[in-house]
Amino acid sequence: MTIASPDCSLPKPDRSEPDSSALRPLLAVAALIVALTALRLTYASLIDLRTDEAYYWTWSKENVLSFLDHPPMIAWFIRFGTAIFGDTNLGVRFAGILAMLVMQLLLADIVRRVTHDWRAVIVVVLLPEAALYYGLLMAKVSPDVAMIPFATAMVWALIRLWESQDARWWLAAGAFGGLALLSKFTAVMLIPAVLAFALVPDWRERWLRSPYPWAAALIAAALFSPVLIWNAGHDWASFRFQFVRATATHGWSLRTVGDFIGLQFGLVGFISFPVVLSALVITASRGYRRRDAVAILLSTCVLLPFCYFFWRSLTLRVGDTWPMFMWPIGFAAAAINIVMLRREGRTGMVKSAVWWSAAAIVTGIAFVVGVFVYYVATPFNFIGKNDPIGGEAGFEQVVSRAEAELQKTGATWIATTDYRTYAMLRWFFAGRVPVIQINERGRYIGFHDPGMNLIKGHPGLYVGREPDNFSTNPLWAFTTATREPLERVERSWRGIVADTYALEKLTGWTPELSPPPDSPLYGWRMLAGDVQMPQYVAALSLHCIFDLSPTTVCPLSPCGRGLG
């Protein structure tokens, strides 16, 4: 079977199928992947949940179509894992471990089908192991972890389409694309690559006339429909919530650019990042010059989102996980590029690409293992408060003091004003005590009753992180609560204090689970919190906050109707 179709210009493959001489390295690679998977399982079991992970775990306990922050796939992933391992660290993170393995299998098959070179397959399964995010931190669940296998599967289906010329593969690509969108909105960034794949090569007229690409788009929309239905019934809240980042205006900042580039070096690999990026540039040049469908697809899936994130980093801090959906496709492009360079007779570039890829894999895996040892087996804290894991650890210290105050004061429920604190308290108390975030109630649309029979008419315990302590916030004026300060609790990790929390007794008030949208206790905080607002807007916000009328209308509110 010839894998090069008339619609692409890839040279016919010089097939290098595995034989008896290749069996030993293939078995060694398989053993290495098993060992590194065991490492991820150990990490997932031993390291405390981070606050966002606990937040997504709370979603897994709800039966709603979608959520304010993200689509629902991550909640379903967590529900799958906890159904097997219970409400444990491993249970919450187990689906992320599987997502990594599925991603590797898909990448291996993509490279095998395009190159038929087993050495390139080894490269593509080891490059993710050498990247800190995939080799270790995919054990930390997030919507990105849910999206990655589906985004990779969509590209795999399009490679099957190119290989077989069977238009029915469009339907599979549409299904995987819809599931990627059901995981995270940033999957929309892959659409230009799919359009380029279909329209730039010489087969464009065939697909414009075919019903299959249009049917694929309908399948994707149908699978994404739970998010659309939920948002249609809630004033398109998710889209407005996320749109803040896309439209936020900031001054130019070299610091945010440096943060973005530094994160790519750290999470993709100090050597892997430039190796993959240079391979993508070569692949894009080859693809658009020759109208090569595969090269166009792979390079555009990565380079276009990368350019967008780089542009946004000029004025906005780009989140550490935002670009992570695209790099697995870049790993495939890098492995394929080595084979293509060899077939094009570019011997010098082949030697360089092989050497740097090997260096990236060896040093990257060593770095991943070193980070694992640092967090699991050493008592050190070299990063201080900025440690991404330690900065959110030690919450059991707060929980212990909260339990003591619950017994001492007779409080039967816990209040907080931050979704991270809310999530961690729910995780540690595991349903034994009702926990409620009394503000930002727009985050909890459709959530079940947390236990109002234990809240109404009973004293509560407020737990609030400083300096975000709600106790001095004028929004308390919209409640009838009487507050009695109790104590301050420090949360620390390996001798470094990360946060301090205020504990107060609450009486005389029952929080409202579903306040109206114009209530100051309904709206969520803006995502781009460091946006520099014009002075008149800032003045208007202050006016809205300090106006004691509960019906004050504030145009800064996320719902556009009330203070939030």
Tab-separated table of N, CA, C and O in Angstrom, residues 354-439:
chain	number	residue	atom	x	y	z
A	354	VAL	N	18.812	14.583	14.565
A	354	VAL	CA	18.879	13.354	15.370
A	354	VAL	C	19.618	13.627	16.675
A	354	VAL	O	19.180	13.209	17.760
A	355	TRP	N	20.756	14.345	16.606
A	355	TRP	CA	21.545	14.611	17.810
A	355	TRP	C	20.756	15.438	18.811
A	355	TRP	O	20.708	15.108	20.000
A	356	TRP	N	20.143	16.522	18.333
A	356	TRP	CA	19.406	17.394	19.249
A	356	TRP	C	18.163	16.696	19.799
A	356	TRP	O	17.792	16.906	20.961
A	357	SER	N	17.506	15.869	19.002
A	357	SER	CA	16.343	15.124	19.502
A	357	SER	C	16.766	14.142	20.583
A	357	SER	O	16.088	14.014	21.617
A	358	ALA	N	17.874	13.457	20.387
A	358	ALA	CA	18.370	12.528	21.400
A	358	ALA	C	18.749	13.275	22.677
A	358	ALA	O	18.442	12.828	23.794
A	359	ALA	N	19.392	14.437	22.511
A	359	ALA	CA	19.760	15.240	23.682
A	359	ALA	C	18.513	15.712	24.425
A	359	ALA	O	18.474	15.721	25.669
A	360	ALA	N	17.490	16.104	23.668
A	360	ALA	CA	16.241	16.556	24.290
A	360	ALA	C	15.602	15.437	25.096
A	360	ALA	O	15.110	15.652	26.216
A	361	ILE	N	15.605	14.221	24.555
A	361	ILE	CA	14.967	13.090	25.241
A	361	ILE	C	15.745	12.711	26.503
A	361	ILE	O	15.162	12.547	27.577
A	362	VAL	N	17.056	12.597	26.397
A	362	VAL	CA	17.860	12.156	27.539
A	362	VAL	C	17.809	13.189	28.663
A	362	VAL	O	17.530	12.865	29.827
A	363	THR	N	18.087	14.441	28.339
A	363	THR	CA	18.103	15.482	29.385
A	363	THR	C	16.702	15.750	29.914
A	363	THR	O	16.521	16.023	31.107
A	364	GLY	N	15.694	15.673	29.036
A	364	GLY	CA	14.322	15.939	29.460
A	364	GLY	C	13.812	14.900	30.439
A	364	GLY	O	13.205	15.237	31.461
A	365	ILE	N	14.059	13.630	30.149
A	365	ILE	CA	13.613	12.574	31.062
A	365	ILE	C	14.351	12.685	32.392
A	365	ILE	O	13.758	12.512	33.466
A	366	ALA	N	15.642	13.011	32.341
A	366	ALA	CA	16.398	13.200	33.584
A	366	ALA	C	15.803	14.346	34.397
A	366	ALA	O	15.694	14.260	35.635
A	367	PHE	N	15.400	15.417	33.728
A	367	PHE	CA	14.800	16.560	34.418
A	367	PHE	C	13.458	16.175	35.048
A	367	PHE	O	13.171	16.534	36.201
A	368	VAL	N	12.631	15.434	34.317
A	368	VAL	CA	11.334	14.988	34.835
A	368	VAL	C	11.533	14.126	36.091
A	368	VAL	O	10.853	14.316	37.106
A	369	VAL	N	12.478	13.191	36.025
A	369	VAL	CA	12.743	12.335	37.183
A	369	VAL	C	13.256	13.168	38.346
A	369	VAL	O	12.876	12.961	39.510
A	370	GLY	N	14.108	14.155	38.054
A	370	GLY	CA	14.619	15.017	39.110
A	370	GLY	C	13.524	15.811	39.798
A	370	GLY	O	13.522	15.946	41.034
A	371	VAL	N	12.579	16.343	39.025
A	371	VAL	CA	11.454	17.079	39.611
A	371	VAL	C	10.601	16.141	40.465
A	371	VAL	O	10.152	16.509	41.563
A	372	PHE	N	10.379	14.932	39.982
A	372	PHE	CA	9.625	13.942	40.759
A	372	PHE	C	10.297	13.691	42.109
A	372	PHE	O	9.648	13.695	43.164
A	373	VAL	N	11.598	13.465	42.091
A	373	VAL	CA	12.328	13.197	43.334
A	373	VAL	C	12.254	14.392	44.268
A	373	VAL	O	12.068	14.248	45.490
A	374	TYR	N	12.366	15.595	43.713
A	374	TYR	CA	12.311	16.812	44.536
A	374	TYR	C	11.010	16.890	45.314
A	374	TYR	O	11.002	17.182	46.514
A	375	TYR	N	9.876	16.605	44.658
A	375	TYR	CA	8.587	16.751	45.323
A	375	TYR	C	8.214	15.554	46.196
A	375	TYR	O	7.529	15.707	47.198
A	376	VAL	N	8.669	14.382	45.829
A	376	VAL	CA	8.222	13.177	46.526
A	376	VAL	C	9.194	12.726	47.612
A	376	VAL	O	8.769	12.193	48.638
A	377	ALA	N	10.494	12.960	47.400
A	377	ALA	CA	11.470	12.298	48.281
A	377	ALA	C	12.448	13.225	48.982
A	377	ALA	O	13.367	12.745	49.645
A	378	THR	N	12.295	14.547	48.858
A	378	THR	CA	13.222	15.452	49.542
A	378	THR	C	12.446	16.399	50.454
A	378	THR	O	11.253	16.635	50.247
A	379	PRO	N	13.114	16.978	51.455
A	379	PRO	CA	12.447	17.924	52.367
A	379	PRO	C	12.688	19.377	51.996
A	379	PRO	O	12.365	20.276	52.780
A	380	PHE	N	13.247	19.635	50.807
A	380	PHE	CA	13.701	20.981	50.482
A	380	PHE	C	12.605	21.823	49.852
A	380	PHE	O	11.642	21.308	49.280
A	381	ASN	N	12.781	23.144	49.955
A	381	ASN	CA	11.949	24.103	49.238
A	381	ASN	C	12.882	25.168	48.684
A	381	ASN	O	13.273	26.097	49.385
A	382	PHE	N	13.246	25.019	47.423
A	382	PHE	CA	14.198	25.929	46.804
A	382	PHE	C	13.527	27.135	46.148
A	382	PHE	O	14.217	28.076	45.755
A	383	ILE	N	12.207	27.105	46.016
A	383	ILE	CA	11.513	28.143	45.248
A	383	ILE	C	10.727	29.083	46.153
A	383	ILE	O	10.319	30.163	45.743
A	384	GLY	N	10.520	28.692	47.401
A	384	GLY	CA	9.798	29.548	48.331
A	384	GLY	C	8.314	29.593	48.046
A	384	GLY	O	7.705	28.603	47.609
A	385	LYS	N	7.701	30.759	48.258
A	385	LYS	CA	6.259	30.905	48.084
A	385	LYS	C	5.813	30.671	46.647
A	385	LYS	O	4.641	30.374	46.397
A	386	ASN	N	6.725	30.841	45.698
A	386	ASN	CA	6.357	30.707	44.286
A	386	ASN	C	6.371	29.271	43.796
A	386	ASN	O	6.136	29.037	42.606
A	387	ASP	N	6.645	28.329	44.668
A	387	ASP	CA	6.639	26.930	44.243
A	387	ASP	C	5.240	26.545	43.763
A	387	ASP	O	4.262	26.708	44.495
A	388	PRO	N	5.105	26.052	42.521
A	388	PRO	CA	3.770	25.785	41.979
A	388	PRO	C	3.014	24.673	42.691
A	388	PRO	O	1.782	24.635	42.652
A	389	ILE	N	3.722	23.757	43.333
A	389	ILE	CA	3.078	22.684	44.078
A	389	ILE	C	3.006	23.048	45.556
A	389	ILE	O	1.949	23.020	46.182
A	390	GLY	N	4.143	23.394	46.122
A	390	GLY	CA	4.179	23.729	47.538
A	390	GLY	C	3.362	24.956	47.883
A	390	GLY	O	2.840	25.069	49.003
A	391	GLY	N	3.205	25.874	46.928
A	391	GLY	CA	2.420	27.076	47.183
A	391	GLY	C	0.957	26.802	47.448
A	391	GLY	O	0.240	27.676	47.960
A	392	GLU	N	0.496	25.582	47.099
A	392	GLU	CA	-0.901	25.232	47.344
A	392	GLU	C	-1.022	24.017	48.257
A	392	GLU	O	-2.114	23.446	48.379
A	393	ALA	N	0.068	23.636	48.893
A	393	ALA	CA	0.046	22.483	49.798
A	393	ALA	C	-0.171	22.944	51.235
A	393	ALA	O	-0.208	24.134	51.534
A	394	GLY	N	-0.307	21.985	52.136
A	394	GLY	CA	-0.432	22.287	53.553
A	394	GLY	C	-1.811	22.725	54.002
A	394	GLY	O	-1.949	23.283	55.097
A	395	PHE	N	-2.830	22.462	53.211
A	395	PHE	CA	-4.161	22.935	53.578
A	395	PHE	C	-4.744	22.181	54.766
A	395	PHE	O	-5.664	22.663	55.436
A	396	GLU	N	-4.188	21.004	55.056
A	396	GLU	CA	-4.694	20.258	56.204
A	396	GLU	C	-4.485	21.031	57.505
A	396	GLU	O	-5.212	20.806	58.489
A	397	GLN	N	-3.518	21.952	57.507
A	397	GLN	CA	-3.307	22.781	58.696
A	397	GLN	C	-4.511	23.687	58.943
A	397	GLN	O	-4.948	23.870	60.085
A	398	VAL	N	-5.052	24.256	57.880
A	398	VAL	CA	-6.237	25.106	57.998
A	398	VAL	C	-7.445	24.270	58.392
A	398	VAL	O	-8.248	24.663	59.247
A	399	VAL	N	-7.563	23.112	57.784
A	399	VAL	CA	-8.702	22.230	58.077
A	399	VAL	C	-8.687	21.790	59.535
A	399	VAL	O	-9.731	21.746	60.205
A	400	SER	N	-7.506	21.480	60.056
A	400	SER	CA	-7.397	21.054	61.451
A	400	SER	C	-7.889	22.140	62.407
A	400	SER	O	-8.652	21.860	63.348
A	401	ARG	N	-7.491	23.390	62.181
A	401	ARG	CA	-7.934	24.477	63.041
A	401	ARG	C	-9.423	24.744	62.848
A	401	ARG	O	-10.142	25.056	63.800
A	402	ALA	N	-9.898	24.614	61.612
A	402	ALA	CA	-11.327	24.816	61.367
A	402	ALA	C	-12.153	23.766	62.099
A	402	ALA	O	-13.204	24.087	62.689
A	403	GLU	N	-11.708	22.511	62.094
A	403	GLU	CA	-12.423	21.461	62.819
A	403	GLU	C	-12.479	21.768	64.316
A	403	GLU	O	-13.519	21.573	64.965
A	404	ALA	N	-11.370	22.249	64.848
A	404	ALA	CA	-11.349	22.581	66.277
A	404	ALA	C	-12.320	23.710	66.595
A	404	ALA	O	-13.044	23.660	67.607
A	405	GLU	N	-12.390	24.721	65.741
A	405	GLU	CA	-13.301	25.838	65.980
A	405	GLU	C	-14.760	25.437	65.777
A	405	GLU	O	-15.656	25.958	66.450
A	406	LEU	N	-15.023	24.521	64.866
A	406	LEU	CA	-16.389	24.018	64.702
A	406	LEU	C	-16.880	23.376	66.005
A	406	LEU	O	-18.014	23.614	66.451
A	407	GLN	N	-16.036	22.585	66.626
A	407	GLN	CA	-16.420	21.934	67.884
A	407	GLN	C	-16.543	22.948	69.021
A	407	GLN	O	-17.453	22.869	69.845
A	408	LYS	N	-15.636	23.916	69.038
A	408	LYS	CA	-15.623	24.882	70.127
A	408	LYS	C	-16.812	25.839	70.053
A	408	LYS	O	-17.424	26.173	71.074
A	409	THR	N	-17.167	26.284	68.847
A	409	THR	CA	-18.217	27.307	68.699
A	409	THR	C	-19.596	26.713	68.460
A	409	THR	O	-20.596	27.427	68.535
A	410	GLY	N	-19.681	25.435	68.132
A	410	GLY	CA	-20.971	24.834	67.794
A	410	GLY	C	-21.436	25.152	66.388
A	410	GLY	O	-22.596	24.887	66.037
A	411	ALA	N	-20.555	25.712	65.558
A	411	ALA	CA	-20.922	26.004	64.168
A	411	ALA	C	-21.157	24.695	63.415
A	411	ALA	O	-20.483	23.692	63.659
A	412	THR	N	-22.125	24.739	62.505
A	412	THR	CA	-22.492	23.523	61.771
A	412	THR	C	-22.181	23.613	60.280
A	412	THR	O	-22.404	22.656	59.551
A	413	TRP	N	-21.682	24.753	59.820
A	413	TRP	CA	-21.376	24.910	58.404
A	413	TRP	C	-20.210	25.876	58.248
A	413	TRP	O	-19.850	26.594	59.181
A	414	ILE	N	-19.611	25.874	57.067
A	414	ILE	CA	-18.439	26.701	56.788
A	414	ILE	C	-18.743	27.619	55.614
A	414	ILE	O	-19.288	27.186	54.598
A	415	ALA	N	-18.372	28.872	55.770
A	415	ALA	CA	-18.518	29.867	54.705
A	415	ALA	C	-17.138	30.317	54.250
A	415	ALA	O	-16.192	30.371	55.039
A	416	THR	N	-17.009	30.625	52.979
A	416	THR	CA	-15.786	31.218	52.462
A	416	THR	C	-16.145	32.143	51.316
A	416	THR	O	-17.312	32.187	50.882
A	417	THR	N	-15.163	32.877	50.829
A	417	THR	CA	-15.437	33.859	49.776
A	417	THR	C	-14.490	33.706	48.600
A	417	THR	O	-14.364	34.616	47.787
A	418	ASP	N	-13.846	32.564	48.505
A	418	ASP	CA	-12.905	32.302	47.417
A	418	ASP	C	-13.133	30.875	46.930
A	418	ASP	O	-13.190	29.945	47.740
A	419	TYR	N	-13.235	30.691	45.618
A	419	TYR	CA	-13.582	29.360	45.120
A	419	TYR	C	-12.477	28.348	45.404
A	419	TYR	O	-12.738	27.149	45.547
A	420	ARG	N	-11.234	28.796	45.497
A	420	ARG	CA	-10.151	27.854	45.788
A	420	ARG	C	-10.255	27.327	47.225
A	420	ARG	O	-10.122	26.130	47.473
A	421	THR	N	-10.480	28.254	48.155
A	421	THR	CA	-10.652	27.829	49.549
A	421	THR	C	-11.888	26.947	49.681
A	421	THR	O	-11.870	25.929	50.383
A	422	TYR	N	-12.962	27.332	49.018
A	422	TYR	CA	-14.194	26.532	49.020
A	422	TYR	C	-13.916	25.106	48.557
A	422	TYR	O	-14.350	24.126	49.179
A	423	ALA	N	-13.168	24.985	47.444
A	423	ALA	CA	-12.918	23.662	46.878
A	423	ALA	C	-12.079	22.803	47.821
A	423	ALA	O	-12.364	21.613	48.021
A	424	MET	N	-11.040	23.397	48.411
A	424	MET	CA	-10.188	22.622	49.307
A	424	MET	C	-10.928	22.209	50.576
A	424	MET	O	-10.737	21.087	51.084
A	425	LEU	N	-11.779	23.083	51.090
A	425	LEU	CA	-12.559	22.724	52.276
A	425	LEU	C	-13.536	21.597	51.959
A	425	LEU	O	-13.703	20.659	52.756
A	426	ARG	N	-14.163	21.659	50.804
A	426	ARG	CA	-15.067	20.570	50.424
A	426	ARG	C	-14.305	19.262	50.274
A	426	ARG	O	-14.774	18.190	50.659
A	427	TRP	N	-13.100	19.343	49.700
A	427	TRP	CA	-12.309	18.132	49.501
A	427	TRP	C	-11.932	17.495	50.829
A	427	TRP	O	-12.108	16.295	51.029
A	428	PHE	N	-11.438	18.289	51.767
A	428	PHE	CA	-10.960	17.730	53.026
A	428	PHE	C	-12.111	17.311	53.948
A	428	PHE	O	-12.001	16.315	54.660
A	429	PHE	N	-13.201	18.060	53.944
A	429	PHE	CA	-14.315	17.686	54.819
A	429	PHE	C	-15.185	16.595	54.198
A	429	PHE	O	-15.951	15.932	54.914
A	430	ALA	N	-15.091	16.405	52.888
A	430	ALA	CA	-15.707	15.242	52.209
A	430	ALA	C	-17.173	15.042	52.567
A	430	ALA	O	-17.614	13.917	52.821
A	431	GLY	N	-17.933	16.132	52.633
A	431	GLY	CA	-19.368	16.038	52.880
A	431	GLY	C	-19.753	15.982	54.338
A	431	GLY	O	-20.951	15.951	54.656
A	432	ARG	N	-18.789	15.946	55.261
A	432	ARG	CA	-19.121	15.881	56.685
A	432	ARG	C	-19.698	17.193	57.209
A	432	ARG	O	-20.457	17.193	58.169
A	433	VAL	N	-19.313	18.320	56.572
A	433	VAL	CA	-19.783	19.643	56.975
A	433	VAL	C	-20.150	20.409	55.711
A	433	VAL	O	-19.373	20.416	54.750
A	434	PRO	N	-21.327	21.049	55.655
A	434	PRO	CA	-21.654	21.859	54.474
A	434	PRO	C	-20.660	23.018	54.303
A	434	PRO	O	-20.313	23.693	55.276
A	435	VAL	N	-20.201	23.206	53.084
A	435	VAL	CA	-19.298	24.310	52.753
A	435	VAL	C	-19.945	25.113	51.636
A	435	VAL	O	-20.424	24.531	50.652
A	436	ILE	N	-19.936	26.432	51.768
A	436	ILE	CA	-20.569	27.272	50.764
A	436	ILE	C	-19.735	28.524	50.538
A	436	ILE	O	-19.241	29.131	51.493
A	437	GLN	N	-19.512	28.846	49.281
A	437	GLN	CA	-18.930	30.151	48.951
A	437	GLN	C	-20.088	31.126	48.881
A	437	GLN	O	-20.972	30.999	48.041
A	438	ILE	N	-20.076	32.122	49.747
A	438	ILE	CA	-21.267	32.960	49.899
A	438	ILE	C	-21.350	34.062	48.855
A	438	ILE	O	-22.413	34.655	48.670
A	439	ASN	N	-20.254	34.323	48.149
A	439	ASN	CA	-20.285	35.288	47.048
A	439	ASN	C	-19.988	34.550	45.743
A	439	ASN	O	-19.837	33.322	45.723
